Amino acid sequence: MHFENRKFNFVHSSKKFLIASLLITIIGIVAVAFRGLNYGIDFSAGTSMDISATKVFSKEEIEQFITGEQFGDYTLTVSENRSTIRFKEALTEAQEKQIKSDFATKFDPNASFEVNIVDPEIAKEQENSALIGMAIACIGIVLYVSVRFEWRFAISAIISLVYNAFFVIALFSIFQFEVNLPFILAVLTIIGYSINDTVVIFDRIRENLRFTKIKTNADLDALVNKSLWQTLSRSINTVITVLIASICLFIFGSSAIKLFSLAMIFGLISGVYSSIFIASQIWLYFKKKQPLKKVAVKAPNAS
Amino acid sequence: MNRLTTFVLIVVVAFAVMGATTPSLLNNTNLGLDLKGGVEILYEAEPIIEGGVVTKQALTQTAASLEKRANKGGAGEPEITTEGKDRIRLKIAINTGETEQEREEALNKIRDLMKRPAELQFRSASGCEDGSYCKIEMYGSDFKEGSAGIQYDELNRPVVRIEVKDKSLLAEVSARLIGQRLAIFLDDELKSDPVVQTALTDGTAVISGQGSRAEAQSLADVINLGALPLKLSEKYTQTVGATLGKQSLQDTLFAGVLASVLILIFMIVFYRLPGVIACFCLIIFVWLLLGIFLLMGATLTLPGIAAFVLGIGIAVDSNIIQAERIRDEIRSGKSIASSLRAGAKNSFRAIIDAHITTLIAAAVLFFMGQGVVKSFAIVLMASIIANILTNVYLPRVFLSMLIKSGRFNKPSLYGVKESEIHAL
């Protein structure tokens, strides 16, 4: 155990990290409260129209064209030969056809369109079912972890999981990136992933508990530190590989999954952080409250 | 046989099988509309008659009639499902037309066709010069909703019995048309043209001449559908141009392949022999996953590809957990063979726990979600199952084969330096 002294002591610095996490959370709450989330049409209704033209047009040209169509408020982003228009209103079928045929006659008969129209009623419904889905997923995971481990692990895991999901939501609020259905998919995947990470670490802690005699709180600290170090290279390498995938999708993938990939990138990094600096530390906090004698006696008997 | 030879043989055979089957696997994979172009529309159905209700029966009949219309309109493989109590989801791929504009027009035509309520008409040929049924005598809404049913006549042949709302109308029409044919049209399509036998004064009519019970039932369904027409309004639509869809597919596939190659290189550089084995297992995993898709008849969408790439991430994780654990065991001074045994055993629990938690999240998505969310969840669940099959047991089997061959006993092959090994 000589190497413990040379390596970074996670437990020793845990207070700083917990305070930092708390600060981040507060900043996030403020951001979400004041800036809110930039809901995409999936949750706020409206029309999103992606036009991929075979020629390049200036932003002014397209702007003039859409203003001329008079379909209400819109936002426009133009990149090379691809433009995205977002209308506040859910366009009717006739309006959709009109804008397509007008664009074809005025600019480019071979333009390819992707149009999404979401009715307010459906938007509300999708938002609700997304929230309920997230809640149920969390409950399912907590129950599983409680059964496989113990309640302390489950509570710590859920706190870090909620932090993690919130971190990504807060970043999307700060940068005002669009929140749409793929974003929800990303948050759920992040929850799945960060719980993976947490479970692997907890599994190691549990295993080490079986083979270590715990007499003092310091022993417990050392055990958590040791477990974190043992799983660290796995945690980092796993994140690197999934990051490689997410970054590739973000840079080269279709624009429809760009935000999904971006949310994944944020979530993956915060996931490792929260497993190490939040989940394990909170577990340690709970464990120290438990009478020491019990800690030593009560060894989980898995496998 | 030598274990090394066995292993090499397995690799060669596996690659041969995969090489031979992958092209057809890829060609037969169903692509979602976002990847090949098409339209997906979620309709909400409302009764045309005020105060009417949308019954389950009316909804399924409307869906069935939409499917017929789409087929007639030349749409390839329309996919029409009912959802909830008043919704119909329609998916149609665009596969006609040379230019983007032509495809757009074909699509518009089908969309127009879809939204018309099913219209039932009773027509006669009276006054028609060319002998066609040109005079509309009655509409579907003249009949009592859901009143069409099957009876058997005295010779035990199935007949359709219908009831009208207004007795005098039927009496007038039938009296005028005795001996002539009264044709039943749904969406301008002739369903049946029975001859009127007598004047019908009690408000019910019987249509005979149906060959089988099934035929009679389908006519009764047609009439009930026409008597209860539903108006459809679009609540959610996604249309993707064919060119844009193909571009999305290419971009995302490129990203996926690039990511996979980078991950494989990373694994080999970092984990050496277990990394190479992991790569081999990952390739089998991707192949197996494609096969599972095909067997399930699942449709691959853009979010599905994203889930696919994440599936690769999860698979890599299993390999990393195992390889890391084996390394730890080697460092602790165990022999390579017992390090493998201990490493595989100790990492198994963590891997399974991690998989199950992800599976829980995926299952929730599957049951809660619709559309893109559902297809994402299906891919995620399939990949977890494929992963347990190929990346939990398989690397262990292959590694133990190689280790037992006695040629791979150097710790450096596992990314462990001699100096890191503690004395036992």
PDB file of C-alpha atoms in Angstrom, chain B residues 58-258:
ATOM      1  CA  ALA B  58     -63.684   3.173 -36.604  1.00  0.00           C
ATOM      2  CA  LEU B  59     -60.025   3.956 -35.983  1.00  0.00           C
ATOM      3  CA  THR B  60     -58.712   0.582 -37.119  1.00  0.00           C
ATOM      4  CA  GLN B  61     -60.997   0.672 -40.125  1.00  0.00           C
ATOM      5  CA  THR B  62     -59.775   4.122 -41.027  1.00  0.00           C
ATOM      6  CA  ALA B  63     -56.187   2.926 -40.714  1.00  0.00           C
ATOM      7  CA  ALA B  64     -56.962  -0.044 -42.959  1.00  0.00           C
ATOM      8  CA  SER B  65     -58.537   2.197 -45.541  1.00  0.00           C
ATOM      9  CA  LEU B  66     -55.565   4.592 -45.421  1.00  0.00           C
ATOM     10  CA  GLU B  67     -53.300   1.681 -46.154  1.00  0.00           C
ATOM     11  CA  LYS B  68     -55.364   0.753 -49.180  1.00  0.00           C
ATOM     12  CA  ARG B  69     -55.347   4.292 -50.428  1.00  0.00           C
ATOM     13  CA  ALA B  70     -51.590   4.583 -50.001  1.00  0.00           C
ATOM     14  CA  ASN B  71     -51.069   1.358 -51.906  1.00  0.00           C
ATOM     15  CA  LYS B  72     -53.311   2.599 -54.668  1.00  0.00           C
ATOM     16  CA  GLY B  73     -51.511   5.928 -54.701  1.00  0.00           C
ATOM     17  CA  GLY B  74     -48.316   4.104 -55.569  1.00  0.00           C
ATOM     18  CA  ALA B  75     -46.538   4.498 -52.256  1.00  0.00           C
ATOM     19  CA  GLY B  76     -44.138   1.683 -51.509  1.00  0.00           C
ATOM     20  CA  GLU B  77     -44.621  -0.167 -48.237  1.00  0.00           C
ATOM     21  CA  PRO B  78     -46.762   2.240 -46.292  1.00  0.00           C
ATOM     22  CA  GLU B  79     -46.630   1.573 -42.586  1.00  0.00           C
ATOM     23  CA  ILE B  80     -49.804   2.539 -40.779  1.00  0.00           C
ATOM     24  CA  THR B  81     -50.471   1.946 -37.114  1.00  0.00           C
ATOM     25  CA  THR B  82     -53.054   3.153 -34.652  1.00  0.00           C
ATOM     26  CA  GLU B  83     -51.855   4.788 -31.475  1.00  0.00           C
ATOM     27  CA  GLY B  84     -53.835   5.506 -28.359  1.00  0.00           C
ATOM     28  CA  LYS B  85     -57.536   6.029 -28.802  1.00  0.00           C
ATOM     29  CA  ASP B  86     -57.688   8.561 -31.592  1.00  0.00           C
ATOM     30  CA  ARG B  87     -54.352   8.596 -33.395  1.00  0.00           C
ATOM     31  CA  ILE B  88     -52.973   7.078 -36.520  1.00  0.00           C
ATOM     32  CA  ARG B  89     -49.304   7.095 -37.411  1.00  0.00           C
ATOM     33  CA  LEU B  90     -48.376   6.864 -41.046  1.00  0.00           C
ATOM     34  CA  LYS B  91     -44.970   6.286 -42.544  1.00  0.00           C
ATOM     35  CA  ILE B  92     -44.354   6.341 -46.248  1.00  0.00           C
ATOM     36  CA  ALA B  93     -41.049   6.220 -48.049  1.00  0.00           C
ATOM     37  CA  ILE B  94     -40.623   8.109 -51.276  1.00  0.00           C
ATOM     38  CA  ASN B  95     -39.324   5.844 -53.963  1.00  0.00           C
ATOM     39  CA  THR B  96     -40.638   7.309 -57.167  1.00  0.00           C
ATOM     40  CA  GLY B  97     -39.404  10.247 -59.175  1.00  0.00           C
ATOM     41  CA  GLU B  98     -36.062  11.165 -60.655  1.00  0.00           C
ATOM     42  CA  THR B  99     -35.612  14.674 -59.350  1.00  0.00           C
ATOM     43  CA  GLU B 100     -36.193  15.975 -55.886  1.00  0.00           C
ATOM     44  CA  GLN B 101     -39.151  18.014 -57.151  1.00  0.00           C
ATOM     45  CA  GLU B 102     -40.863  14.997 -58.690  1.00  0.00           C
ATOM     46  CA  ARG B 103     -40.470  13.077 -55.462  1.00  0.00           C
ATOM     47  CA  GLU B 104     -41.880  16.040 -53.598  1.00  0.00           C
ATOM     48  CA  GLU B 105     -44.929  16.066 -55.843  1.00  0.00           C
ATOM     49  CA  ALA B 106     -45.491  12.341 -55.437  1.00  0.00           C
ATOM     50  CA  LEU B 107     -45.354  12.847 -51.699  1.00  0.00           C
ATOM     51  CA  ASN B 108     -47.821  15.706 -51.758  1.00  0.00           C
ATOM     52  CA  LYS B 109     -50.245  13.660 -53.795  1.00  0.00           C
ATOM     53  CA  ILE B 110     -50.224  10.897 -51.223  1.00  0.00           C
ATOM     54  CA  ARG B 111     -50.624  13.303 -48.345  1.00  0.00           C
ATOM     55  CA  ASP B 112     -53.687  14.816 -50.016  1.00  0.00           C
ATOM     56  CA  LEU B 113     -55.101  11.393 -50.610  1.00  0.00           C
ATOM     57  CA  MET B 114     -54.656  10.442 -46.971  1.00  0.00           C
ATOM     58  CA  LYS B 115     -56.508  13.300 -45.406  1.00  0.00           C
ATOM     59  CA  ARG B 116     -59.792  12.838 -47.196  1.00  0.00           C
ATOM     60  CA  PRO B 117     -62.345  11.168 -44.991  1.00  0.00           C
ATOM     61  CA  ALA B 118     -63.460   7.795 -46.277  1.00  0.00           C
ATOM     62  CA  GLU B 119     -66.515   8.539 -48.351  1.00  0.00           C
ATOM     63  CA  LEU B 120     -69.211   5.986 -48.913  1.00  0.00           C
ATOM     64  CA  GLN B 121     -71.692   6.549 -51.692  1.00  0.00           C
ATOM     65  CA  PHE B 122     -74.640   4.625 -53.049  1.00  0.00           C
ATOM     66  CA  ARG B 123     -74.990   5.338 -56.743  1.00  0.00           C
ATOM     67  CA  SER B 124     -77.342   4.370 -59.514  1.00  0.00           C
ATOM     68  CA  ALA B 125     -77.021   4.451 -63.269  1.00  0.00           C
ATOM     69  CA  SER B 126     -80.281   6.325 -63.794  1.00  0.00           C
ATOM     70  CA  GLY B 127     -79.787   9.120 -66.278  1.00  0.00           C
ATOM     71  CA  CYS B 128     -76.185   8.137 -66.974  1.00  0.00           C
ATOM     72  CA  GLU B 129     -75.462   7.998 -70.670  1.00  0.00           C
ATOM     73  CA  ASP B 130     -72.464   5.680 -70.676  1.00  0.00           C
ATOM     74  CA  GLY B 131     -74.013   3.145 -68.352  1.00  0.00           C
ATOM     75  CA  SER B 132     -71.722   4.006 -65.471  1.00  0.00           C
ATOM     76  CA  TYR B 133     -72.976   4.706 -61.973  1.00  0.00           C
ATOM     77  CA  CYS B 134     -72.996   8.456 -62.025  1.00  0.00           C
ATOM     78  CA  LYS B 135     -75.950   9.488 -59.892  1.00  0.00           C
ATOM     79  CA  ILE B 136     -75.321   9.623 -56.193  1.00  0.00           C
ATOM     80  CA  GLU B 137     -78.429   8.426 -54.403  1.00  0.00           C
ATOM     81  CA  MET B 138     -77.298   8.184 -50.791  1.00  0.00           C
ATOM     82  CA  TYR B 139     -74.220   8.886 -48.651  1.00  0.00           C
ATOM     83  CA  GLY B 140     -72.603   6.829 -45.939  1.00  0.00           C
ATOM     84  CA  SER B 141     -73.838   9.331 -43.385  1.00  0.00           C
ATOM     85  CA  ASP B 142     -77.427   8.395 -44.272  1.00  0.00           C
ATOM     86  CA  PHE B 143     -76.891   5.079 -42.546  1.00  0.00           C
ATOM     87  CA  LYS B 144     -76.953   4.387 -38.845  1.00  0.00           C
ATOM     88  CA  GLU B 145     -73.423   4.199 -37.488  1.00  0.00           C
ATOM     89  CA  GLY B 146     -72.134   0.729 -37.007  1.00  0.00           C
ATOM     90  CA  SER B 147     -75.435  -0.779 -38.066  1.00  0.00           C
ATOM     91  CA  ALA B 148     -74.127  -2.933 -40.903  1.00  0.00           C
ATOM     92  CA  GLY B 149     -73.974  -6.551 -39.842  1.00  0.00           C
ATOM     93  CA  ILE B 150     -74.102 -10.036 -41.224  1.00  0.00           C
ATOM     94  CA  GLN B 151     -77.179 -12.210 -41.395  1.00  0.00           C
ATOM     95  CA  TYR B 152     -77.964 -15.435 -43.176  1.00  0.00           C
ATOM     96  CA  ASP B 153     -80.785 -15.800 -45.633  1.00  0.00           C
ATOM     97  CA  GLU B 154     -83.113 -18.817 -45.894  1.00  0.00           C
ATOM     98  CA  LEU B 155     -80.485 -20.695 -47.925  1.00  0.00           C
ATOM     99  CA  ASN B 156     -77.907 -19.965 -45.231  1.00  0.00           C
ATOM    100  CA  ARG B 157     -75.952 -17.576 -47.437  1.00  0.00           C
ATOM    101  CA  PRO B 158     -74.352 -14.599 -45.732  1.00  0.00           C
ATOM    102  CA  VAL B 159     -75.998 -11.251 -46.413  1.00  0.00           C
ATOM    103  CA  VAL B 160     -75.278  -7.763 -45.167  1.00  0.00           C
ATOM    104  CA  ARG B 161     -78.058  -5.998 -43.362  1.00  0.00           C
ATOM    105  CA  ILE B 162     -77.954  -2.230 -43.028  1.00  0.00           C
ATOM    106  CA  GLU B 163     -80.170   0.324 -41.391  1.00  0.00           C
ATOM    107  CA  VAL B 164     -80.852   3.894 -42.493  1.00  0.00           C
ATOM    108  CA  LYS B 165     -81.574   6.923 -40.387  1.00  0.00           C
ATOM    109  CA  ASP B 166     -84.409   8.154 -42.536  1.00  0.00           C
ATOM    110  CA  LYS B 167     -86.872   5.456 -43.642  1.00  0.00           C
ATOM    111  CA  SER B 168     -88.564   7.609 -46.264  1.00  0.00           C
ATOM    112  CA  LEU B 169     -85.325   8.275 -48.134  1.00  0.00           C
ATOM    113  CA  LEU B 170     -84.579   4.577 -48.541  1.00  0.00           C
ATOM    114  CA  ALA B 171     -88.203   3.881 -49.437  1.00  0.00           C
ATOM    115  CA  GLU B 172     -88.119   6.525 -52.162  1.00  0.00           C
ATOM    116  CA  VAL B 173     -84.784   5.413 -53.611  1.00  0.00           C
ATOM    117  CA  SER B 174     -85.603   1.718 -53.559  1.00  0.00           C
ATOM    118  CA  ALA B 175     -89.059   2.191 -55.046  1.00  0.00           C
ATOM    119  CA  ARG B 176     -87.600   4.202 -57.898  1.00  0.00           C
ATOM    120  CA  LEU B 177     -84.810   1.732 -58.600  1.00  0.00           C
ATOM    121  CA  ILE B 178     -86.635  -1.607 -58.503  1.00  0.00           C
ATOM    122  CA  GLY B 179     -84.968  -3.968 -60.919  1.00  0.00           C
ATOM    123  CA  GLN B 180     -81.972  -1.700 -61.290  1.00  0.00           C
ATOM    124  CA  ARG B 181     -78.614  -1.864 -59.613  1.00  0.00           C
ATOM    125  CA  LEU B 182     -77.634   0.229 -56.613  1.00  0.00           C
ATOM    126  CA  ALA B 183     -73.859   0.384 -56.484  1.00  0.00           C
ATOM    127  CA  ILE B 184     -71.835   0.845 -53.319  1.00  0.00           C
ATOM    128  CA  PHE B 185     -68.691   2.960 -53.710  1.00  0.00           C
ATOM    129  CA  LEU B 186     -66.002   3.644 -51.149  1.00  0.00           C
ATOM    130  CA  ASP B 187     -63.471   6.295 -52.130  1.00  0.00           C
ATOM    131  CA  ASP B 188     -64.728   6.020 -55.707  1.00  0.00           C
ATOM    132  CA  GLU B 189     -64.077   2.323 -55.731  1.00  0.00           C
ATOM    133  CA  LEU B 190     -66.917  -0.045 -56.572  1.00  0.00           C
ATOM    134  CA  LYS B 191     -67.461  -2.471 -53.725  1.00  0.00           C
ATOM    135  CA  SER B 192     -70.687  -4.186 -54.737  1.00  0.00           C
ATOM    136  CA  ASP B 193     -73.636  -3.506 -57.026  1.00  0.00           C
ATOM    137  CA  PRO B 194     -76.656  -5.503 -55.932  1.00  0.00           C
ATOM    138  CA  VAL B 195     -79.994  -5.329 -57.771  1.00  0.00           C
ATOM    139  CA  VAL B 196     -82.840  -3.719 -55.851  1.00  0.00           C
ATOM    140  CA  GLN B 197     -85.525  -6.397 -55.403  1.00  0.00           C
ATOM    141  CA  THR B 198     -88.365  -4.586 -53.704  1.00  0.00           C
ATOM    142  CA  ALA B 199     -89.241  -1.237 -52.269  1.00  0.00           C
ATOM    143  CA  LEU B 200     -87.812  -1.071 -48.758  1.00  0.00           C
ATOM    144  CA  THR B 201     -90.133   0.651 -46.366  1.00  0.00           C
ATOM    145  CA  ASP B 202     -88.979  -0.518 -42.941  1.00  0.00           C
ATOM    146  CA  GLY B 203     -85.686   1.348 -43.025  1.00  0.00           C
ATOM    147  CA  THR B 204     -83.493  -1.704 -43.450  1.00  0.00           C
ATOM    148  CA  ALA B 205     -81.924  -3.124 -46.555  1.00  0.00           C
ATOM    149  CA  VAL B 206     -80.323  -6.469 -47.189  1.00  0.00           C
ATOM    150  CA  ILE B 207     -77.464  -6.847 -49.644  1.00  0.00           C
ATOM    151  CA  SER B 208     -77.151 -10.365 -50.947  1.00  0.00           C
ATOM    152  CA  GLY B 209     -74.787 -11.926 -53.423  1.00  0.00           C
ATOM    153  CA  GLN B 210     -71.757 -12.122 -51.134  1.00  0.00           C
ATOM    154  CA  GLY B 211     -69.844 -15.300 -51.821  1.00  0.00           C
ATOM    155  CA  SER B 212     -68.415 -15.949 -48.387  1.00  0.00           C
ATOM    156  CA  ARG B 213     -68.774 -14.774 -44.850  1.00  0.00           C
ATOM    157  CA  ALA B 214     -65.466 -12.940 -45.103  1.00  0.00           C
ATOM    158  CA  GLU B 215     -66.629 -11.108 -48.202  1.00  0.00           C
ATOM    159  CA  ALA B 216     -69.843 -10.104 -46.462  1.00  0.00           C
ATOM    160  CA  GLN B 217     -67.907  -8.978 -43.425  1.00  0.00           C
ATOM    161  CA  SER B 218     -65.610  -6.793 -45.478  1.00  0.00           C
ATOM    162  CA  LEU B 219     -68.588  -5.133 -47.156  1.00  0.00           C
ATOM    163  CA  ALA B 220     -70.168  -4.530 -43.758  1.00  0.00           C
ATOM    164  CA  ASP B 221     -66.911  -2.993 -42.549  1.00  0.00           C
ATOM    165  CA  VAL B 222     -66.786  -0.737 -45.570  1.00  0.00           C
ATOM    166  CA  ILE B 223     -70.297   0.505 -44.911  1.00  0.00           C
ATOM    167  CA  ASN B 224     -69.681   1.029 -41.217  1.00  0.00           C
ATOM    168  CA  LEU B 225     -66.517   2.937 -41.995  1.00  0.00           C
ATOM    169  CA  GLY B 226     -68.359   5.094 -44.495  1.00  0.00           C
ATOM    170  CA  ALA B 227     -71.154   5.718 -42.034  1.00  0.00           C
ATOM    171  CA  LEU B 228     -68.670   6.856 -39.440  1.00  0.00           C
ATOM    172  CA  PRO B 229     -66.143   8.861 -41.363  1.00  0.00           C
ATOM    173  CA  LEU B 230     -63.295  10.315 -39.380  1.00  0.00           C
ATOM    174  CA  LYS B 231     -61.643  13.568 -40.181  1.00  0.00           C
ATOM    175  CA  LEU B 232     -57.890  13.489 -39.848  1.00  0.00           C
ATOM    176  CA  SER B 233     -55.697  16.386 -38.894  1.00  0.00           C
ATOM    177  CA  GLU B 234     -51.892  16.360 -38.895  1.00  0.00           C
ATOM    178  CA  LYS B 235     -50.446  16.760 -35.424  1.00  0.00           C
ATOM    179  CA  TYR B 236     -46.859  15.941 -36.104  1.00  0.00           C
ATOM    180  CA  THR B 237     -45.160  15.605 -39.437  1.00  0.00           C
ATOM    181  CA  GLN B 238     -41.654  14.858 -40.464  1.00  0.00           C
ATOM    182  CA  THR B 239     -40.794  14.924 -44.129  1.00  0.00           C
ATOM    183  CA  VAL B 240     -37.302  14.208 -45.294  1.00  0.00           C
ATOM    184  CA  GLY B 241     -36.166  14.702 -48.853  1.00  0.00           C
ATOM    185  CA  ALA B 242     -34.490  11.680 -50.386  1.00  0.00           C
ATOM    186  CA  THR B 243     -31.242  13.535 -51.057  1.00  0.00           C
ATOM    187  CA  LEU B 244     -31.044  14.906 -47.545  1.00  0.00           C
ATOM    188  CA  GLY B 245     -31.819  11.488 -46.100  1.00  0.00           C
ATOM    189  CA  LYS B 246     -29.029   9.834 -48.050  1.00  0.00           C
ATOM    190  CA  GLN B 247     -26.643  12.568 -47.021  1.00  0.00           C
ATOM    191  CA  SER B 248     -27.511  12.027 -43.354  1.00  0.00           C
ATOM    192  CA  LEU B 249     -26.920   8.318 -43.755  1.00  0.00           C
ATOM    193  CA  GLN B 250     -23.543   8.826 -45.393  1.00  0.00           C
ATOM    194  CA  ASP B 251     -22.370  11.422 -42.886  1.00  0.00           C
ATOM    195  CA  THR B 252     -23.399   9.344 -39.913  1.00  0.00           C
ATOM    196  CA  LEU B 253     -22.009   6.098 -41.289  1.00  0.00           C
ATOM    197  CA  PHE B 254     -18.716   7.815 -41.977  1.00  0.00           C
ATOM    198  CA  ALA B 255     -18.639   9.147 -38.417  1.00  0.00           C
ATOM    199  CA  GLY B 256     -19.497   5.698 -37.086  1.00  0.00           C
ATOM    200  CA  VAL B 257     -16.828   3.889 -39.090  1.00  0.00           C
ATOM    201  CA  LEU B 258     -14.199   6.486 -38.238  1.00  0.00           C
TER     202      LEU B 258
END
